[in-house]
């Protein structure tokens, strides 16, 4: 009886805890969240993906002989995720590309329970950013902070839709900044946080204690698929930069300086006579490129870009590829054991721009380039690579995808970008492409 009485007393004491102590409000995130959570939405998608089949199933004789039923060429997919309203007037929602990839129908559910069909404005798989639009009124958006001002130890709150449970809020701190080399996306510059991020949180908001948007939740690091206190978010400055390009151009221009680099390993460091084993060695410099104008030379070791340390060749690719075109870039290099600083401006690949300007309307929303030295098929295959392609365009509908290598046009071999342009300029009707995708090849017709 005494134990029961004690528990009752404790229960009543907890229930009677004051909202204020000594006249001061008890700290709570509730007021901030009341303003922010209406801008975080749930996203449900339905899509279709191609089903990989045994080639024997394509043979009608084989199917009849072994009584194999017709196999579906595609299957339905469903996924759940989150999104953040960043422009209430235009109904723009930021999310992850992987949340809406292959989607044929996207349903957005607001905090107040309203449902809307959304359309895709643009996607950038390389950074896993996507922008969708909903035809809704009376929306609430979130103001963005300057994510460049984040510090390790800043308190953060993650908001999303984990496991389809409904809107959920978790808190933590910024654990690390500028995380890259994780192999999650093509270009990586993540905010790391210990705020719980689980499946379904992708595309949700990472906010500071002022209720300002600092990142878009995108991934977790876990061997078992559950949260272990290591989550990643795309900095909002980067996400908004990608958004602006998708809105203005329908695609993203990658930063370019015209340099090939490789990792600095212990043997190379010893050969170059340096103690530091972190950095990237310049292998080659393209003529008339920003790198050449800056004075970079083969054998230079890049140790930092705009004061950000360079540990690997991937860091160079990330730093440059994520920078806005036209922005000034400062390199700190080691040359013959001496430290030097070189300066230039980020550009775009002139060959890529040339291709876009020459192609007719059938190639709208698409970009091409030569096969570069760091590509697995360099010197093994002749052709041009589809570097960007916008969903819903004529080229997309014909079956072309990012990463495809076009090796022939109307049975004429493609040697490089220049020969491709000559071939397509002479074609008035339909174009027959031979395309290599991974280890497979196929013919596609663009009308």
Coordinates of C-alpha atoms in Angstrom, one line a residue, residues 69-250:
X69 CA 3.9 -17.6 -69.0
X70 CA 4.5 -14.1 -70.3
X71 CA 6.6 -12.2 -68.0
X72 CA 5.8 -8.5 -67.1
X73 CA 8.4 -6.1 -68.5
X74 CA 7.9 -3.7 -65.6
X75 CA 6.6 -3.6 -62.1
X76 CA 5.0 -1.1 -59.8
X77 CA 6.9 0.6 -57.1
X78 CA 5.8 2.6 -54.1
X79 CA 7.8 4.8 -51.8
X80 CA 7.3 7.2 -48.9
X81 CA 9.4 10.3 -48.1
X82 CA 9.2 13.9 -47.0
X83 CA 9.6 17.3 -48.5
X84 CA 9.9 21.0 -47.5
X85 CA 7.9 23.9 -48.8
X86 CA 10.4 26.6 -49.7
X87 CA 8.2 28.9 -51.8
X88 CA 4.6 29.1 -50.6
X89 CA 3.4 31.4 -53.4
X90 CA 4.6 29.1 -56.2
X91 CA 4.0 25.9 -54.3
X92 CA 7.6 24.7 -54.6
X93 CA 8.7 21.8 -52.5
X94 CA 12.3 20.6 -52.0
X95 CA 12.9 16.9 -51.6
X96 CA 15.4 14.2 -52.5
X97 CA 15.7 12.8 -56.1
X98 CA 15.6 9.3 -54.8
X99 CA 12.2 9.9 -53.2
X100 CA 10.5 10.7 -56.5
X101 CA 12.8 8.7 -58.9
X102 CA 10.8 6.7 -61.5
X103 CA 7.5 8.2 -60.1
X104 CA 4.5 8.4 -62.4
X105 CA 2.3 9.8 -59.6
X106 CA 3.4 11.9 -56.7
X107 CA 1.0 12.7 -53.8
X108 CA 1.8 15.4 -51.3
X109 CA 0.0 15.5 -48.0
X110 CA 0.2 18.7 -45.9
X111 CA 0.2 18.9 -42.2
X112 CA -3.4 20.0 -42.2
X113 CA -4.4 16.8 -44.0
X114 CA -4.9 18.2 -47.5
X115 CA -3.7 16.0 -50.4
X116 CA -2.4 17.2 -53.8
X117 CA -1.0 15.7 -56.9
X118 CA 2.5 17.2 -57.5
X119 CA 4.4 17.6 -60.7
X120 CA 8.2 17.4 -61.1
X121 CA 9.9 20.7 -61.8
X122 CA 13.4 19.3 -62.1
X123 CA 15.8 16.8 -60.6
X124 CA 19.6 16.5 -60.0
X125 CA 20.5 12.9 -59.2
X126 CA 24.2 13.9 -58.7
X127 CA 23.3 15.8 -55.6
X128 CA 20.1 14.0 -54.8
X129 CA 18.0 17.2 -55.0
X130 CA 14.6 17.4 -56.6
X131 CA 12.0 20.2 -56.9
X132 CA 8.3 19.4 -57.2
X133 CA 5.3 21.7 -57.4
X134 CA 1.8 21.5 -55.8
X135 CA -1.2 23.6 -56.9
X136 CA -2.2 24.5 -53.3
X137 CA -3.2 27.7 -51.7
X138 CA -2.6 28.9 -48.1
X139 CA 0.8 27.2 -47.8
X140 CA 3.5 27.8 -45.2
X141 CA 7.1 27.9 -46.1
X142 CA 10.4 27.9 -44.1
X143 CA 12.9 30.7 -44.2
X144 CA 16.4 29.5 -45.1
X145 CA 19.5 30.1 -42.9
X146 CA 23.0 30.5 -44.3
X147 CA 24.3 27.0 -44.0
X148 CA 27.9 28.2 -44.5
X149 CA 27.7 29.6 -41.0
X150 CA 27.0 26.3 -39.3
X151 CA 29.4 25.1 -36.6
X152 CA 30.0 21.7 -35.1
X153 CA 27.9 21.6 -31.9
X154 CA 25.0 23.7 -33.2
X155 CA 21.7 22.3 -32.0
X156 CA 19.4 21.0 -34.8
X157 CA 16.0 19.5 -35.3
X158 CA 15.0 16.9 -38.0
X159 CA 11.4 16.8 -39.2
X160 CA 10.1 14.1 -41.5
X161 CA 7.9 11.1 -42.1
X162 CA 9.9 8.0 -40.8
X163 CA 8.5 4.6 -41.8
X164 CA 5.2 6.3 -42.9
X165 CA 4.3 6.9 -39.2
X166 CA 3.4 10.5 -39.8
X167 CA 5.3 13.7 -39.0
X168 CA 8.0 13.1 -36.4
X169 CA 10.5 15.5 -34.8
X170 CA 13.9 14.5 -33.5
X171 CA 16.7 16.7 -32.1
X172 CA 20.5 16.6 -31.9
X173 CA 23.6 18.6 -32.9
X174 CA 25.7 19.1 -35.9
X175 CA 28.3 16.3 -35.6
X176 CA 30.5 17.3 -38.6
X177 CA 30.5 19.4 -41.7
X178 CA 31.6 19.0 -45.3
X179 CA 31.4 15.2 -45.2
X180 CA 32.3 13.7 -48.6
X181 CA 33.7 10.5 -50.0
X182 CA 30.9 8.4 -48.7
X183 CA 29.8 7.1 -52.0
X184 CA 26.1 8.1 -51.4
X185 CA 25.8 10.6 -54.2
X186 CA 28.0 11.9 -57.1
X187 CA 28.7 15.2 -55.4
X188 CA 28.9 15.2 -51.6
X189 CA 29.2 18.0 -49.1
X190 CA 27.0 16.8 -46.2
X191 CA 26.0 18.1 -42.8
X192 CA 26.4 15.2 -40.4
X193 CA 24.0 15.1 -37.4
X194 CA 23.1 12.7 -34.6
X195 CA 19.4 13.8 -34.8
X196 CA 17.5 10.6 -35.6
X197 CA 17.0 10.2 -39.3
X198 CA 15.3 7.0 -40.5
X199 CA 13.7 5.7 -43.7
X200 CA 11.0 8.1 -44.8
X201 CA 12.8 11.1 -43.3
X202 CA 14.5 11.6 -46.7
X203 CA 13.6 15.0 -48.1
X204 CA 12.6 16.3 -44.7
X205 CA 13.8 19.5 -43.0
X206 CA 16.8 20.0 -40.8
X207 CA 16.3 23.3 -38.9
X208 CA 18.1 25.3 -36.3
X209 CA 16.6 26.4 -33.0
X210 CA 15.3 29.6 -34.7
X211 CA 13.2 27.5 -37.0
X212 CA 15.4 28.3 -40.1
X213 CA 16.0 25.7 -42.7
X214 CA 19.7 24.6 -42.8
X215 CA 19.5 21.3 -44.7
X216 CA 17.5 18.6 -46.5
X217 CA 17.7 15.2 -44.8
X218 CA 19.0 12.7 -47.2
X219 CA 20.7 9.5 -45.8
X220 CA 21.7 7.5 -42.8
X221 CA 24.9 5.6 -42.2
X222 CA 23.8 2.2 -40.9
X223 CA 24.7 -1.4 -41.6
X224 CA 21.4 -2.6 -40.3
X225 CA 19.1 0.0 -41.8
X226 CA 18.2 1.7 -38.5
X227 CA 19.4 5.0 -37.0
X228 CA 22.7 4.8 -35.1
X229 CA 23.2 8.5 -34.6
X230 CA 24.9 9.2 -38.0
X231 CA 22.7 11.0 -40.4
X232 CA 23.4 13.3 -43.3
X233 CA 21.7 16.3 -44.8
X234 CA 22.3 18.4 -47.9
X235 CA 23.3 22.0 -46.9
X236 CA 20.4 24.4 -47.8
X237 CA 22.8 26.8 -49.6
X238 CA 23.7 24.0 -52.0
X239 CA 20.1 22.8 -52.3
X240 CA 18.9 26.3 -53.2
X241 CA 21.7 26.8 -55.7
X242 CA 20.6 23.6 -57.4
X243 CA 16.9 24.7 -57.2
X244 CA 17.7 28.0 -58.9
X245 CA 19.4 26.3 -61.8
X246 CA 16.6 23.8 -62.2
X247 CA 14.0 26.6 -62.3
X248 CA 16.0 28.8 -64.7
X249 CA 17.6 26.2 -67.0
X250 CA 15.9 22.9 -66.4

